[in-house]
């Protein structure tokens, strides 16, 4: 047995399409001293039995970027590395059965156009011009994607591997990783062929990723499920069509029925995503196998009967074909269906590129993204949708199985803005959950925490079906309007469990923080917003900072940012400093509105004359709380931070005191309405690494007088060169729908920007958009258009100030 190289700069574990792409892109970036270890042969695992579809379609901006890049790479890869590639760019027809589905298609057309792709909406009468064998009598239309197609997964993997080798990278097959350990700041990778010392390691082990992750002390949030697709024999009409056209039929997807149908030679490949899916390797009688490299599960066609019958009714030619083969293989799923690409949380110099449900179409882009993480420390596109740190540890195996089955059974589902998926709920409950539920709260999960989205009134439709709409005026609309009115005219209280809380302390803590953030560290006893930039000046995160002492700081950030921000802080923590995660110890309520001071005065001994952006310890309902004079709703208000054990008593006292004054509970939908009226940015929407701090309109949070801070040089260069696009607020004369994320902004027939938030502002009575706009048209009063589900609506650029209470007189009252 030959020995492996004893040293490498990077070791990639796993030789499927994704692992090979990581190696290829690392070598392309000039990091040629890299080694890939594969326990069996290249392509073993999910890659071996993958169908090989290569769509560009996605409702996610970042994943569409990744898949678009993959398709472009594959078109030229064979010639680049001199390897034969069966890559058929056939286009695809995605069928729609409803008005809502056509709206989704229109949104994706707009996203595709912005990324340089020309997608097309087909009327029912036009569909057969692209796919002559389909029944169209009950369809509302279709989406045609000319960039779609299919590729041979084995050839793709071998081509990427060949390209990597040509650039100097190495591959060792039949070399399983049996253990890892950390020595002298290096990773030591243990294999039967010897040990490899490396600076960086990448887990690209597919459905073995959890076992590999365990070697690093990491429990990956994933499950494995079986996916079946069926191959059908030659059909004369298909053969004749190919002979006449010289090509293949487009790939057909009936997304409302949940399957794809692809021409395979002169027959068909049918792949359903059934609602009654099956998880594997989750019980003692179905243990995880030591090796499942080139094996399949037994056929299980009974659960596909409905889908097969539906496909035969949609394309009657399928009935003529003989079934020749069934492929039933394992596919890994995370709880949200997106892969894990990025830093391994809490583990130095370790990354993940694994748990790909659609690894073939995403492999090219995933390799690009992963190589950027490793070689540059950041990615071109904000990749939060795939970042491993979006999961925070509550996702136990039962949760992963439930969510994986749900995602699989709704693989083509529309993701409506007010819809909440029902599986895996109730993982984290507030101390007042039962109280808010009794008041009519309709909940949604935030990092597993159940938060009230809105409070239903008697007669409001609270069914899941009622949530499945793009329309603004769902059953929540009237209730949310009333909640916003209460905050405006009296006061509202929002239970907000799960804020991420970190205490950083030690000699020099304030000076350390000053180097990490773009702005000033607040004085002792004061609060401030802090923005963390990367070395390119892009927005990494936003935190509230409370200066508890000279060198003792409380950092508060979004619930979903818990692992991301803790990981960022830990990786950059100064010597001698300590970081304590207090997230689970505390809970929060927001009390806000013009009568909030009067309400608090009757239940606390606090000095309520203290001004905006101050905090104090105070007694309330027999407990010590922290009162922070801030309000994300843009009204006079306080955040009430209480120990979890004290939270119920605090809630009861405030609610009772507020009843005579019109206090009303409100939810996250109302908070979203209130915050867009103030132009307050949301994390990983308006605030992301897709934008620099200056583009985000946050220069008032930049202290140029500081000797240095992370990203200062890049931001100074950008300021000198001129910021090309900048944050904007628009008032939109919208129709019945609010604009979804990444809706396109037009001016005089050209694209000039995109929306990062869009919602109805109940206090100002208008649809509001927050986004990014080219600097030359970002002037108050400029008339633009916002594309919402394919229709362009007039909009007006507003001044760089809040639409509601522009001078902040109410919040400072």
Short mmCIF file of C-alpha atoms in Angstrom, two decimals, residues 373 378-384 534 538-541 564 684 687-692 695:
data_model
loop_
_atom_site.label_atom_id
_atom_site.label_comp_id
_atom_site.label_asym_id
_atom_site.label_seq_id
_atom_site.Cartn_x
_atom_site.Cartn_y
_atom_site.Cartn_z
CA UNK A 373 -13.67 30.98 2.02
CA UNK A 378 -14.79 35.56 2.52
CA UNK A 379 -16.98 34.85 -0.49
CA UNK A 380 -17.97 36.97 -3.48
CA UNK A 381 -21.69 36.43 -2.83
CA UNK A 382 -23.26 36.46 0.61
CA UNK A 383 -23.84 32.75 1.22
CA UNK A 384 -25.84 32.82 4.46
CA UNK A 534 -14.70 42.33 6.79
CA UNK A 538 -18.46 44.59 3.60
CA UNK A 539 -21.12 44.23 6.29
CA UNK A 540 -20.54 41.11 8.38
CA UNK A 541 -22.99 41.77 11.18
CA UNK A 564 -22.38 33.06 13.26
CA UNK A 684 -28.90 39.05 6.16
CA UNK A 687 -27.26 43.92 5.97
CA UNK A 688 -25.05 41.33 4.28
CA UNK A 689 -21.64 40.84 2.72
CA UNK A 690 -23.21 41.62 -0.64
CA UNK A 691 -22.79 45.27 0.39
CA UNK A 692 -20.15 47.47 1.97
CA UNK A 695 -23.20 51.13 0.26
#
